[in-house]
Each structure stands twice: as structure tokens, then as C-alpha cells.
CSV table of C-alpha atoms in Angstrom, one decimal:
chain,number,residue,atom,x,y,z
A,246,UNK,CA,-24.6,-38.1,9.8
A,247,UNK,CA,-22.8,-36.1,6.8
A,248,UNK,CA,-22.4,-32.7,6.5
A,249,UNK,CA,-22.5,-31.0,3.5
A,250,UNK,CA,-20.1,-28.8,1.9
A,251,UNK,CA,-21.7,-25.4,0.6
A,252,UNK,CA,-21.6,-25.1,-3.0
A,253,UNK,CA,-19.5,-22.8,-4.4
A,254,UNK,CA,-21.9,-19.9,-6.5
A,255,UNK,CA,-20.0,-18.8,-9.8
A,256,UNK,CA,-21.6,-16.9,-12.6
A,257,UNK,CA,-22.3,-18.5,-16.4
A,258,UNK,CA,-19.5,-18.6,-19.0
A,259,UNK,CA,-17.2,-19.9,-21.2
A,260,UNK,CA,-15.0,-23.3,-20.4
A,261,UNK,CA,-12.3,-22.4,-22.7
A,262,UNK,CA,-9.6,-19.6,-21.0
A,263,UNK,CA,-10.0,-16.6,-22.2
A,264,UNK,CA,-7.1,-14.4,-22.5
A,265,UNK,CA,-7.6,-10.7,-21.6
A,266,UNK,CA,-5.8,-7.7,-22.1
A,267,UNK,CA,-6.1,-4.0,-22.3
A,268,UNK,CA,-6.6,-4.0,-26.4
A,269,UNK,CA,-9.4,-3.7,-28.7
A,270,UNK,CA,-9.5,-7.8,-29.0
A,271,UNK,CA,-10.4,-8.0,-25.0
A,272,UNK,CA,-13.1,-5.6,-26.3
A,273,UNK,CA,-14.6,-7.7,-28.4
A,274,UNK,CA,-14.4,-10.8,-26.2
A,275,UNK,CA,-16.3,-8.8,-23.5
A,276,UNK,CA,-18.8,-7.7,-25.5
A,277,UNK,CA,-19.6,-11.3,-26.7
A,278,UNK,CA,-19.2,-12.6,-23.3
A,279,UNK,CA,-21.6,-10.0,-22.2
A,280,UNK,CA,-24.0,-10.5,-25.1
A,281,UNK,CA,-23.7,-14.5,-24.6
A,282,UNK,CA,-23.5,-15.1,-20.5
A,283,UNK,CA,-25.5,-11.7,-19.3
A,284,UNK,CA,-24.0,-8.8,-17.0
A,285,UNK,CA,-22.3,-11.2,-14.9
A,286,UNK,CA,-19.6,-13.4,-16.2
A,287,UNK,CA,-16.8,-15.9,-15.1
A,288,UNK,CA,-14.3,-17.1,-17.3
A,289,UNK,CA,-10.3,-18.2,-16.5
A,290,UNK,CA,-7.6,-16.5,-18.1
A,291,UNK,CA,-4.7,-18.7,-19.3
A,292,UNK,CA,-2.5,-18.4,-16.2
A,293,UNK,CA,-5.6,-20.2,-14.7
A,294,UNK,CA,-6.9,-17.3,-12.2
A,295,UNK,CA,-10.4,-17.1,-11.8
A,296,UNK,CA,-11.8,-13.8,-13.7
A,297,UNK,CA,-15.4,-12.3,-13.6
A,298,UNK,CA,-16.4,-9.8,-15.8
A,299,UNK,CA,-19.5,-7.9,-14.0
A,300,UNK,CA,-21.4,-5.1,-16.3
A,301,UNK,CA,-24.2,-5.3,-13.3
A,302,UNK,CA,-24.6,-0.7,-12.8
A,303,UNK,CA,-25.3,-2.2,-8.7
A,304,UNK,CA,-22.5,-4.4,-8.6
A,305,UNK,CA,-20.1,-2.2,-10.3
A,306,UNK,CA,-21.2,0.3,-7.5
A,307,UNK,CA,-20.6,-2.2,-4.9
A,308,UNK,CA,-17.7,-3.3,-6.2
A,309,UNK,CA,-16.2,0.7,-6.3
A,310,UNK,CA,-17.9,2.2,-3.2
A,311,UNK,CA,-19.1,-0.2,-0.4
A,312,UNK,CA,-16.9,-2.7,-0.7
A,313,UNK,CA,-13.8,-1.5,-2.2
A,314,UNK,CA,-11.5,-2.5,0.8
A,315,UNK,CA,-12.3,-6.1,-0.4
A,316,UNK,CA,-10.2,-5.2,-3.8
A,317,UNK,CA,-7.2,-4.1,-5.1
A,318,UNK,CA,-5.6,-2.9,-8.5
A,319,UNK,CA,-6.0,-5.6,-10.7
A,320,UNK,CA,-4.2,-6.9,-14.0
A,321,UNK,CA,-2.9,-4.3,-16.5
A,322,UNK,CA,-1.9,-1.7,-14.3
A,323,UNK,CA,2.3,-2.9,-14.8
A,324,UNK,CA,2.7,-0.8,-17.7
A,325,UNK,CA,1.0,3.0,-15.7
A,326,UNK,CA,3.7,1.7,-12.9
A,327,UNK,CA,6.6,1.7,-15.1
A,328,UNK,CA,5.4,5.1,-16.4
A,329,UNK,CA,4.1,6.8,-13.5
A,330,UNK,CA,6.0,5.0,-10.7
A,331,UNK,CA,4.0,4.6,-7.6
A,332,UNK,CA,1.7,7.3,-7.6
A,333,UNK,CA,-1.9,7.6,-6.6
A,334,UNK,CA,-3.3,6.1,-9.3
A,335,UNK,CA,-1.0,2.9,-9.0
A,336,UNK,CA,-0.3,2.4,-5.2
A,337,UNK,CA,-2.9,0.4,-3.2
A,338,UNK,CA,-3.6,-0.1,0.5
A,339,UNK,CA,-2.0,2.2,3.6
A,340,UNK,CA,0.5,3.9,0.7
A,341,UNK,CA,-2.7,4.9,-1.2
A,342,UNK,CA,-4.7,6.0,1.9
A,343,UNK,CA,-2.0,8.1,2.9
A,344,UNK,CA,-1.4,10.0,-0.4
A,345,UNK,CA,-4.8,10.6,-1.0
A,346,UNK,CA,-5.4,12.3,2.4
A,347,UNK,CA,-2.3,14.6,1.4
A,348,UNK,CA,-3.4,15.6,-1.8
A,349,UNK,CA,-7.4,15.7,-1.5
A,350,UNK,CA,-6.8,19.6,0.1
A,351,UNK,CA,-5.4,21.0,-3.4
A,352,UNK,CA,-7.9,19.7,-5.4
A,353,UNK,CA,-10.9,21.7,-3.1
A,354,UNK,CA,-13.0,23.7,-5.2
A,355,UNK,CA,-11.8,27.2,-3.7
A,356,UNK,CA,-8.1,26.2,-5.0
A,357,UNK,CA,-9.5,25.1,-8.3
A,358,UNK,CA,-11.2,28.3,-8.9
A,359,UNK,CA,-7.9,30.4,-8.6
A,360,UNK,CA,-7.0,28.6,-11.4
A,361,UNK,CA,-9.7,29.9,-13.7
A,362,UNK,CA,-7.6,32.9,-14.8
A,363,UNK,CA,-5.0,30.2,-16.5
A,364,UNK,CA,-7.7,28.3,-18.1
A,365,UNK,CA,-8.9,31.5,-20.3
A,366,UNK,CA,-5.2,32.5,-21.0
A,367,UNK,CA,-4.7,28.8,-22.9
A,368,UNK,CA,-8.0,29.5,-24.6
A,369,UNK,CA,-7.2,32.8,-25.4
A,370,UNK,CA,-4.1,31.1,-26.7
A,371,UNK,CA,-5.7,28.8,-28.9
A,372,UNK,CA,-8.4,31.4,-29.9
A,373,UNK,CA,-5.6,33.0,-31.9
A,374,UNK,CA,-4.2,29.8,-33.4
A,375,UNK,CA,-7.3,29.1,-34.9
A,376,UNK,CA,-8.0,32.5,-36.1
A,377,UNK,CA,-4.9,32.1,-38.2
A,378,UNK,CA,-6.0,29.1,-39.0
A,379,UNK,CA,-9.6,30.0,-40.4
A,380,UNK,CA,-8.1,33.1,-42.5
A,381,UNK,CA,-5.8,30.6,-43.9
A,382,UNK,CA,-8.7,28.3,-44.7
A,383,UNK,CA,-6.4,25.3,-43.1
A,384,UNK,CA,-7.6,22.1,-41.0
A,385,UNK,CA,-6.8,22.4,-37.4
A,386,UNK,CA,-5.6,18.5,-35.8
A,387,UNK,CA,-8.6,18.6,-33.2
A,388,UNK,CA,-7.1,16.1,-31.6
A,389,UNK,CA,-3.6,17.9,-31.1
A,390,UNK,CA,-5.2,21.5,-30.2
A,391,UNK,CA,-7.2,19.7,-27.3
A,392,UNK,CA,-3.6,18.0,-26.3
A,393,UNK,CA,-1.6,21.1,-26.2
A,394,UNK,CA,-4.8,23.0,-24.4
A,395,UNK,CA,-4.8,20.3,-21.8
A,396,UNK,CA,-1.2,19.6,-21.9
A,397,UNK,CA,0.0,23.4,-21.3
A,398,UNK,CA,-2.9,24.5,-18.9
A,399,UNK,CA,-2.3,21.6,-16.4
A,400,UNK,CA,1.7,22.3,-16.6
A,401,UNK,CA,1.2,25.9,-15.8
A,402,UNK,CA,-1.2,24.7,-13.1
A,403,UNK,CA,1.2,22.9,-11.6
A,404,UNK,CA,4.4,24.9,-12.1
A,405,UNK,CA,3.3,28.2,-12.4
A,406,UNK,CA,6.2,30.9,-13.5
A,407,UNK,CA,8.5,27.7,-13.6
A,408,UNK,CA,6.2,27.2,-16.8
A,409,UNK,CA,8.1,29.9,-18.6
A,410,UNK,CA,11.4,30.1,-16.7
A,411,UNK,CA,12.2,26.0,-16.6
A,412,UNK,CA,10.1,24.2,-19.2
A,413,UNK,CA,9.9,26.0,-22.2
A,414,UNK,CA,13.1,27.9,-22.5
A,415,UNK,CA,14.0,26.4,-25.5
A,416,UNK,CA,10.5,26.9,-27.5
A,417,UNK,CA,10.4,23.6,-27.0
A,418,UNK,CA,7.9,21.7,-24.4
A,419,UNK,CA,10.4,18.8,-23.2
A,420,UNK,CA,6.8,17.1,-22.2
A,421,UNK,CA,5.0,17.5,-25.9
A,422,UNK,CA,5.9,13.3,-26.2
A,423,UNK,CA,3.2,12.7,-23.8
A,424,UNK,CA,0.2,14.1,-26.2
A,425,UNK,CA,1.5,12.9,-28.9
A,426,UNK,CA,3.2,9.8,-28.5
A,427,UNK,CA,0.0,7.2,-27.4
A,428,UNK,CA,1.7,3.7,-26.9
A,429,UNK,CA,3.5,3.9,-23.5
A,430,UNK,CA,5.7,1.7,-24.3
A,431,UNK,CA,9.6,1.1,-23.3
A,432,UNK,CA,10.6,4.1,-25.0
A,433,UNK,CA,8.0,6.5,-23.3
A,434,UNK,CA,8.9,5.4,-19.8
A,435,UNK,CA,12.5,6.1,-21.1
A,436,UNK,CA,11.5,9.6,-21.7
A,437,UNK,CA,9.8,10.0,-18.6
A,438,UNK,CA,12.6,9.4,-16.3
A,439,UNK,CA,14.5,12.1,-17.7
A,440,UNK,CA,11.5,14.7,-17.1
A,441,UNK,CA,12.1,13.5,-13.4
A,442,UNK,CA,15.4,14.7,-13.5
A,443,UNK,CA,13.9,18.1,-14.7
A,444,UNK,CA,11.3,18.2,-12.3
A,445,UNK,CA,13.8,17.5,-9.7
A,446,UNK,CA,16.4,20.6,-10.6
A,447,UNK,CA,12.7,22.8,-10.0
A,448,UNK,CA,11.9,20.9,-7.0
A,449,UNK,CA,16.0,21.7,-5.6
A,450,UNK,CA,15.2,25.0,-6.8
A,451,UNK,CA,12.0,26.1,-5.2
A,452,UNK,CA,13.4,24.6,-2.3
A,453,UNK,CA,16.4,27.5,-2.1
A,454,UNK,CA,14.4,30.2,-2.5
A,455,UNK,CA,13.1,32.8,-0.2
A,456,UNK,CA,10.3,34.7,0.2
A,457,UNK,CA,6.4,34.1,-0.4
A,458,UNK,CA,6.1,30.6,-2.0
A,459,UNK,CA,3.8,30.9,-5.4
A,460,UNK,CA,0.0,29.4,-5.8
A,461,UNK,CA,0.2,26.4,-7.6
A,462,UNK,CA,0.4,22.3,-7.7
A,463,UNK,CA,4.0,22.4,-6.6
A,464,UNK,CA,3.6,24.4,-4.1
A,465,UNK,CA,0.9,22.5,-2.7
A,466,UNK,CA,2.4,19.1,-3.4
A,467,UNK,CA,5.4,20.2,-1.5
A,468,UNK,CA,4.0,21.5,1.2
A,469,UNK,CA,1.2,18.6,2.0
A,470,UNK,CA,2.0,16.4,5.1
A,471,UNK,CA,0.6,13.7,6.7
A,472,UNK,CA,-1.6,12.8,9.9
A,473,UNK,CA,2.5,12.8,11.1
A,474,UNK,CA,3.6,16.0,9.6
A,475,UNK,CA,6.1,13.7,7.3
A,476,UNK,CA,6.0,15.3,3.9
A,477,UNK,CA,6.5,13.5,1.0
A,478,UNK,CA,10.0,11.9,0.3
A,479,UNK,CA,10.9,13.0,-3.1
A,480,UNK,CA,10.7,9.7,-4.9
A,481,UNK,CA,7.1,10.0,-3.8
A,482,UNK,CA,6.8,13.4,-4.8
A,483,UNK,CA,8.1,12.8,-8.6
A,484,UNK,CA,5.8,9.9,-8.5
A,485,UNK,CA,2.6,12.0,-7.6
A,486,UNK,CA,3.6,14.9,-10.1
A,487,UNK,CA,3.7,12.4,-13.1
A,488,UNK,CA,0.8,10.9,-12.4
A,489,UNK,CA,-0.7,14.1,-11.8
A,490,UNK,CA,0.8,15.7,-15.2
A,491,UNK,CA,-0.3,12.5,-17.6
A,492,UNK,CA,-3.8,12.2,-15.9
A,493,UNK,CA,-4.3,15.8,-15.5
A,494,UNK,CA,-4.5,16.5,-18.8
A,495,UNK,CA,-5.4,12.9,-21.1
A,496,UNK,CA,-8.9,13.1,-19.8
A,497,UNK,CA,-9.6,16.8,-20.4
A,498,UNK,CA,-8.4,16.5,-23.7
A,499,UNK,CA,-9.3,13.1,-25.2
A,500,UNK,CA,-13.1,14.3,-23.8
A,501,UNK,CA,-12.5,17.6,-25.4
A,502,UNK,CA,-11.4,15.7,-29.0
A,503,UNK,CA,-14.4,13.8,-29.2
A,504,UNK,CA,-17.0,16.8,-28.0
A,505,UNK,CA,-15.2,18.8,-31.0
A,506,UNK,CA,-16.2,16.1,-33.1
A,507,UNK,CA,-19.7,15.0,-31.9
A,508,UNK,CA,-20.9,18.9,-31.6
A,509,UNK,CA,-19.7,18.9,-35.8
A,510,UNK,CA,-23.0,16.9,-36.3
A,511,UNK,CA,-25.2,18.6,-34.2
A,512,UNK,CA,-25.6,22.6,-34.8
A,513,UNK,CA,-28.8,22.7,-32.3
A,514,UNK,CA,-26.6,21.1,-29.5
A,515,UNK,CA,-24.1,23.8,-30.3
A,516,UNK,CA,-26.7,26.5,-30.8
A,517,UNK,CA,-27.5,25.4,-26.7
A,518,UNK,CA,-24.3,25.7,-25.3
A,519,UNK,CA,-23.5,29.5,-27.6
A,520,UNK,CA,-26.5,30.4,-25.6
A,521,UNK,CA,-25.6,29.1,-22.2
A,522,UNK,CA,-22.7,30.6,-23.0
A,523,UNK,CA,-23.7,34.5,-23.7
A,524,UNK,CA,-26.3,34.3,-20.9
A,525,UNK,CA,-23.9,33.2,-18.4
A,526,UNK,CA,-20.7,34.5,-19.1
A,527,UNK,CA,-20.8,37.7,-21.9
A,528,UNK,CA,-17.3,38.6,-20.8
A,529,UNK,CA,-14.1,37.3,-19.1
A,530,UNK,CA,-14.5,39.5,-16.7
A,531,UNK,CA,-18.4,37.7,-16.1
A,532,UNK,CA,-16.5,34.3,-16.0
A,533,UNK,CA,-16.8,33.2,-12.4
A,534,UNK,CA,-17.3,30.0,-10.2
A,535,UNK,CA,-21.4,30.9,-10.3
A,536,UNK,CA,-21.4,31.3,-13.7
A,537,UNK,CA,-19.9,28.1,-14.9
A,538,UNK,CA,-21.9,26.2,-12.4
A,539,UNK,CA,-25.3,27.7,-13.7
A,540,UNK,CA,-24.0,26.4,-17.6
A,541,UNK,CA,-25.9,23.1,-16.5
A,542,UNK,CA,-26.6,22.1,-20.4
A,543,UNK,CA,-22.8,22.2,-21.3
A,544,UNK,CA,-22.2,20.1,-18.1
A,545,UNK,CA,-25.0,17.5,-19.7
A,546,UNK,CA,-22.9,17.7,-23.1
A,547,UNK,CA,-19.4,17.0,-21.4
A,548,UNK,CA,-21.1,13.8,-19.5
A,549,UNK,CA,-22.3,12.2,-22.6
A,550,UNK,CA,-19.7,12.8,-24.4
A,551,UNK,CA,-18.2,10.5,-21.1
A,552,UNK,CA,-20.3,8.3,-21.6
A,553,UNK,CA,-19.9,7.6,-25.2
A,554,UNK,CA,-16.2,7.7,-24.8
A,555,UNK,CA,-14.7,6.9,-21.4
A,556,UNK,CA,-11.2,7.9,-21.2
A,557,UNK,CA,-10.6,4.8,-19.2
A,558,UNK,CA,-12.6,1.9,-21.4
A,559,UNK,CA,-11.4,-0.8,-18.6
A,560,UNK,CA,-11.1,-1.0,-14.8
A,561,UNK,CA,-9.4,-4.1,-13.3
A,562,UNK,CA,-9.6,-5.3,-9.7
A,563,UNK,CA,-8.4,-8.4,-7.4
A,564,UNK,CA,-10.3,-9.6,-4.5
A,565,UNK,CA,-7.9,-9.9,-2.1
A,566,UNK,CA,-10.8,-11.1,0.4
A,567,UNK,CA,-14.2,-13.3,0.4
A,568,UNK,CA,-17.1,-11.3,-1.2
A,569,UNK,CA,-20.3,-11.6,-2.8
A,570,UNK,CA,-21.9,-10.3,-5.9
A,571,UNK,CA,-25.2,-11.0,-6.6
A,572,UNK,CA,-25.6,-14.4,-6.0
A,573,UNK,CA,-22.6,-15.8,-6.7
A,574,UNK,CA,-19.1,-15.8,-5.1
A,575,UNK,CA,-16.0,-13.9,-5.2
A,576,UNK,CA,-12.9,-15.6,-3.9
A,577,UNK,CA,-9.7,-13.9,-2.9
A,578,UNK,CA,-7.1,-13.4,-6.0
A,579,UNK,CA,-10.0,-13.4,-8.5
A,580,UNK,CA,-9.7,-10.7,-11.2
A,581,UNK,CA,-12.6,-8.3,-11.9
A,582,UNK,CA,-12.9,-6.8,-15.2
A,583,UNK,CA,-15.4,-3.4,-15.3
A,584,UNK,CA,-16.1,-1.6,-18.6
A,585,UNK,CA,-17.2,2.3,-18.8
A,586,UNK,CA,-17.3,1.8,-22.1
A,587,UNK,CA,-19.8,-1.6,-22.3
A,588,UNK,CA,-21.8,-0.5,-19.5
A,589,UNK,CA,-22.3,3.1,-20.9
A,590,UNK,CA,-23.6,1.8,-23.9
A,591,UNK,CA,-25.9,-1.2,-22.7
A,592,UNK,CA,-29.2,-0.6,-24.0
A,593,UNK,CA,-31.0,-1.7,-20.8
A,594,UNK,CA,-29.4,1.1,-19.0
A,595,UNK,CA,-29.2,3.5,-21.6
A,596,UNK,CA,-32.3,3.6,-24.2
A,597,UNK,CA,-31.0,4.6,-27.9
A,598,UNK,CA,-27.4,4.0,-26.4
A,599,UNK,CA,-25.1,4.6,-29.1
A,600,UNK,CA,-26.8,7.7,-29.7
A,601,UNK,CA,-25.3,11.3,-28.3
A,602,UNK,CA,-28.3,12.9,-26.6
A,603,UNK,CA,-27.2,15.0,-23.9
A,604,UNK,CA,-30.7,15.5,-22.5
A,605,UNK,CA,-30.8,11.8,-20.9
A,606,UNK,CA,-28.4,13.8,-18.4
A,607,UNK,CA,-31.0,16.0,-17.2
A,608,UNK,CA,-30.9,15.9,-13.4
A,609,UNK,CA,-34.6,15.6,-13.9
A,610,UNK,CA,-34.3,12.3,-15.3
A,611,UNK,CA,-32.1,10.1,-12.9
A,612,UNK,CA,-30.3,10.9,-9.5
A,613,UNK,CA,-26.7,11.1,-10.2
A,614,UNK,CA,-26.1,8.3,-7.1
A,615,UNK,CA,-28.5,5.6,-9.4
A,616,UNK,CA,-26.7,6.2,-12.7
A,617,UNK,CA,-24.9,3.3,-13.9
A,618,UNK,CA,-22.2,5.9,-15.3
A,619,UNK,CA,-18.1,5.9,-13.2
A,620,UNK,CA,-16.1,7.6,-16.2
A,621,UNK,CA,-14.4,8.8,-13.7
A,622,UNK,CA,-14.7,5.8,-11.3
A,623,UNK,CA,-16.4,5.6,-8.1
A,624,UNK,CA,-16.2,5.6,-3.9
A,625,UNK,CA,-12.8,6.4,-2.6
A,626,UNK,CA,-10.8,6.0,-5.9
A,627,UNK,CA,-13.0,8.4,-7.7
A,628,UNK,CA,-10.9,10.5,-9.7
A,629,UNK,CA,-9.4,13.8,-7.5
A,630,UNK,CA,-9.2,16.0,-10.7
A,631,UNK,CA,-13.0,15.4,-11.8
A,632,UNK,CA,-14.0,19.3,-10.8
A,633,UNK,CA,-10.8,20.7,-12.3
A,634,UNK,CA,-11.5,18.9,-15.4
A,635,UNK,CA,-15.3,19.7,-15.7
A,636,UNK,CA,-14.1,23.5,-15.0
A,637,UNK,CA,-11.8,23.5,-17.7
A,638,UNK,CA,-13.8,21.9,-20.1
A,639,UNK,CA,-16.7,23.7,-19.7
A,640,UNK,CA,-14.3,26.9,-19.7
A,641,UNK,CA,-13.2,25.7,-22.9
A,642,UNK,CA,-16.2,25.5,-24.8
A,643,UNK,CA,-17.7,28.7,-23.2
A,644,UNK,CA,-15.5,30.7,-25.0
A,645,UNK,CA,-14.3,28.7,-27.8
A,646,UNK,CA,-17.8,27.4,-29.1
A,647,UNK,CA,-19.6,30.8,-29.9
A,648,UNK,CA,-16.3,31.9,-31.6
A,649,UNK,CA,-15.4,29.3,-34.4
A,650,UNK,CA,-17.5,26.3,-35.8
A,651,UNK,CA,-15.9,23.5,-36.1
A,652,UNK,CA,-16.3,21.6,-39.7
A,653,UNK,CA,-15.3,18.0,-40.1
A,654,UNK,CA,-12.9,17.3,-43.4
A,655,UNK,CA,-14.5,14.4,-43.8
A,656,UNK,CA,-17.6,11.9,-42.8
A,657,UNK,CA,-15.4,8.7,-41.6
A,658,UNK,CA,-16.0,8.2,-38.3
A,659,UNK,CA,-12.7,7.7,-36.4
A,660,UNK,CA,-11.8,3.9,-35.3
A,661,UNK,CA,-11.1,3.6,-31.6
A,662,UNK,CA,-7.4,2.7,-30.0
A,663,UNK,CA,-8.0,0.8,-26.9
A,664,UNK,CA,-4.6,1.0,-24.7
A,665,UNK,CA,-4.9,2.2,-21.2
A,666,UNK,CA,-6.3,5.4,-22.4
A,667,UNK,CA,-9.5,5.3,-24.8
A,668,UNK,CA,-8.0,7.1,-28.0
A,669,UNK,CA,-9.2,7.3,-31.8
A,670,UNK,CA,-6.4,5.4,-33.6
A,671,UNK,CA,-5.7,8.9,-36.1
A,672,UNK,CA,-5.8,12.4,-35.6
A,673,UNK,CA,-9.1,14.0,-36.4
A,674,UNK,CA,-8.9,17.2,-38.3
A,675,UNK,CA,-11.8,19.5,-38.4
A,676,UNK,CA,-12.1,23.0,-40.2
A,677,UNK,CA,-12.5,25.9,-38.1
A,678,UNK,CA,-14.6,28.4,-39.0
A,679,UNK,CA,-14.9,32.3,-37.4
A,680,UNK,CA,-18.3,32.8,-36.4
């Protein structure tokens, strides 16, 4: 009598390797792969590993929530650990678990909202650069105003009066490179090791001083412990404000870039928010955590404006156990490839796709559990900063919006840079207008 040996279940694709990256050719090779094989696909790379890429909205969910102790950090993530060290967004396993459990208390929503005061000072801020700018009749670099919003408000967040006393002393933002510079590449991570030094002389600093300790990142950072009451050492503590200093502010202001840009197009989308806006919150003073929360249409506008352009285009993973997806089967060490950007704009999931409509995101429509949507991922990896961002952003076009009207310069529609972060590949200037 034989026994036979169970068939090993692997998804349809090519027999040629396919190499992969993080670059606007691995793009295109999804797409087609997704376009020739389906929502599930296996492939091998060149080094031979076993890849799948899965655009399945249940498996991705799987994948990222139920069974995301059966994965790790995948291929692609060696160039963020050069930058950012070994920080949450890097670190895997038992260092992960423990530095998310530290840092989940500052992010609650009562310690976001004593940050609302800073987020209308930096548009009040840009409220007057653009002023000049409109009497001047000169373009404003959309893509550079939402930089230095999102650049200066999460620094301030994090260091407080350090902000004025340490950072920019000279006039000068020693961490400007970061929104401006886009390639993270050698000499980046150059740069980055001496803002360590920097943020350790604050760190020495705070820890001399007397009296009540400030509200802010920092202080929180500093102060979080463990189940053990071990703090963090400061390697890990540099490597936790990096990560939270280049994450904090890319997403908030790559989002805010393209909203500028999509709202251009679309004066009865703007027309919506202005309204939201002067019904919920006439006057700083009427700006409060109710308030934003009730502006429910700019929220939709923000999440399609996600959806159309992910500031993460491409999640990797590794099994590092058995697992199954579908009906096929997931050996340890194979490579997962998820796209934000593929899935976001499949037209089985989303009707009219590559349209902007943010109506499909009326709660109305779909239960935000069933939407095949993770821009900001999903399950216990799910970004920490997703409130603080929507706040801000929302913030932002509150008071910003019914003040100027933005004008594009021109009609080209701006090409996309795929690197780690989902950029367009120039600067988009737009005219601003007083209303």
C-alpha cells in the first residue's frame, strides 16, 4: 500500500523570475501580473525565493490582522533601517511588541487633542505665507508648503520649546533635507546620523533639568516604560524619534500635496468642505475635538484622496511559518508583495476607480471593517499616528480651504515617483488665490 504525498497548492503565474523592487518598474510588473494571473499570484524572484503577490481585499486582511504573527517584514525594508535604525516601523517580533506597548499611550486621542493649539499656529503660519504670496500674484510649491506644514508641526509636537530654543536657532531647520531631499539614499542616512547627535545634546539636556517636565513627544517618549519599568536605552530612543519624525510628517503631507491638487479640479468638492467648515468651526476658538469629528465630508475627502494615492504604494512580508491563503499554500521564507495602490484602484472593488469621488466613502455605503482599503495598513501594525494625521489634516483644510483657492499653473498631471514613499516625481505649483 502507497501513501500519497499532498500536493503542494500554489497560485497561477509566470515561469520566468521576476525581479522586484520598490520602483515604478515593479509597478508595472504587478499590474500585469495582476491583470494576467488574477488577485492571487506566485512568481520566483532571481535569488530563487518563492514570492506571491496577493491583491485578494480578504486575504490582504488576513494576511495584516488574523494572521500576522505568521509574517514578518519582508524585502525592501534595508534601506528605512539604515535611515531610521531599528524603530517601530522596522523592528519585528518581541522588540516590536515591546515598543509598541510603550508608545501606544502617547498617541491616545486625549494627548492628541492637546496638540490642536500647534496645528492652527502652523496654519496660521502658512496662512500668511500665502497671503504674500496671492498679493504678489506668485505660485506657491504645493508640494513644499504641505512639507514644511507637516515637517514643522510634527517637530514642535515632539519637541516643544526645544523647537525654538535647539532646532532653529540659526533660521535654519537642520531637518529641512528630509522634505525635500526624496531618494534616501547613502547621503541621506549620512545626514541623519548627525540629527542624532542633535537630538541627543536635547535628550542630555532635558535630562538635567528641573522642575515640571513639558507636554510633548519627548517627554512622553522619555518617560514610557515597559511591563518591567525599563525605559528605553537611548539607542532605542533615537531610533523611535526618527522614525517618528520622517513618518510623522511624509504621510500628512504627501496626502495633503495631492488633496491641494485633486480639490483644484473640483470647486463643488471644495464648496462641501468651505461649508463643513463654517458650520462646524466659524472660529479658532470653536475648533475643538467635537467639531472636527462632526466634519465627516472632509474626513471622506482625506480617505480618497488615500486611496488614490497611498503614501505607502507597497507592503512586503515573509512567512516565517506554514499558512494558507485561499486555496493555495504559503511556505515559510516566502515573500508577500501587498499593493495600496493596485488594490485601491481595482475596479472590482472600487466602481469608476481612477476616479476621485469622495462619496463612495460614505459610511452609508460599506462598513469600514469590509473595505478593501489599509493606507495606513492593518491589525497590530496599523499605523499609531493615523488619528494625529487625520486631525491635522482635516485641521488644515478647515481653515486653509475657505481662505485661498488653490489654481493649478498648469493641466499636466504629475507623473508618480515610486521609492518607499509614494511621491509625484516634480514639485506641483498651484496659484493661491484670497477668497
Amino acid at each position: 500500500m502507497t501513501s500519497t504525498q499532498p500536493q503542494f497548492r500554489q497560485p497561477p503565474g509566470p515561469s520566468d523570475e521576476i525581479p522586484l523592487g520598490i520602483d515604478g518598474a515593479t509597478l508595472q510588473i504587478l499590474q500585469a501580473l495582476q491583470r494576467d494571473y488574477g488577485d492571487m499570484v506566485s512568481m520566483r524572484r532571481p535569488n530563487g525565493r518563492l514570492a506571491y503577490f496577493v491583491n485578494d481585499a480578504t486575504e490582504v486582511r488576513r494576511i495584516l490582522t488574523r494572521r500576522h504573527a505568521k509574517y514578518q517584514k519582508g524585502p525592501g525594508f534595508e534601506r528605512v533601517k539604515m535611515l531610521l535604525g531599528n524603530g517601530l516601523i522596522v523592528s519585528d517580533g518581541d522588540v516590536w511588541r515591546r515598543s509598541r506597548t510603550m508608545i501606544q499611550p502617547a498617541f491616545s486621542r486625549q494627548n492628541v487633542h492637546r496638540l490642536m493649539a500647534v496645528m492652527v499656529e502652523c496654519c496660521d503660519r502658512r496662512a500668511l505665507h500665502w497671503a504674500e504670496l496671492a498679493n504678489r500674484n506668485e505660485a506657491a510649491n504645493i508640494t513644499a508648503e504641505t512639507s514644511d506644514f507637516a515637517l514643522e508641526l510634527i517637530l514642535i509636537s515632539i519637541f516643544g520649546h526645544d523647537y525654538e530654543t535647539h532646532i532653529v536657532t540659526a533660521g535654519e531647520n537642520p531637518f529641512a533635507f528630509l522634505s525635500r531631499d526624496s531618494k534616501r539614499d547613502l547621503s541621506v542616512v549620512l545626514k541623519v546620523r548627525q540629527l542624532r547627535e542633535l537630538l541627543m545634546t536635547i535628550i542630555d539636556e532635558r535630562r538635567s533639568r528641573t522642575g515640571e517636565a513639558p507636554f510633548d513627544f519627548l517627554a512622553m517618549y522619555m518617560n514610557a516604560a515597559d511591563k518591567q519599568g525599563n525605559t528605553f536605552t537611548d539607542a532605542e530612543l533615537l531610533d523611535e524619534l526618527m522614525t517618528l519624525i520622517v513618518a510623522g510628517f511624509e504621510t500628512s503631507a504627501n496626502t495633503l500635496n495631492w488633496a491641494w491638487f485633486l480639490l483644484a479640479d473640483r470647486p463643488d468638492v471644495q464648496e462641501r468642505i468651505i461649508d463643513e467648515a463654517q458650520q462646524h468651526m466659524p472660529s479658532v476658538s470653536a475648533l475643538t475635538p467635537d467639531a472636527t469629528a462632526s466634519m465627516v465630508y472632509t474626513q471622506q475627502v482625506l480617505e480618497e484622496t488615500l486611496r488614490l494615492y497611498p503614501p505607502v504604494w507597497l507592503f512586503t512580508r515573509r512567512s516565517c511559518a506554514d499558512d494558507e491563503l485561499d486555496d493555495f499554500d504559503v511556505p515559510p521564507g516566502t515573500d508577500i508583495y501587498l499593493s495600496p495602490f493596485i488594490l485601491h484602484r481595482t475596479e472590482h472593488y472600487w466602481s469608476d476607480a481612477e476616479q476621485f469621488d469622495p462619496d463612495r466613502f460614505l459610511l452609508a455605503n460599506q462598513a469600514k471593517k469590509d473595505r478593501p482599503y489599509f493606507p495606513f495598513s492593518l491589525g497590530p501594525r496599523r499605523c499609531l499616528g493615523e488619528y494625529f494625521s487625520f486631525l491635522e489634516m482635516k485641521i488644515h483644510l478647515g481653515l486653509l480651504l475657505p481662505r485661498f483657492a488653490m489654481q493649478r499653473v498648469d493641466d499636466r498631471q504629475p507623473e508618480l515617483e515610486l521609492a518607499i514613499n509614494l511621491r509625484a516625481t516634480e514639485d506641483i505649483f498651484m496659484q493661491p488665490v484670497i477668497r
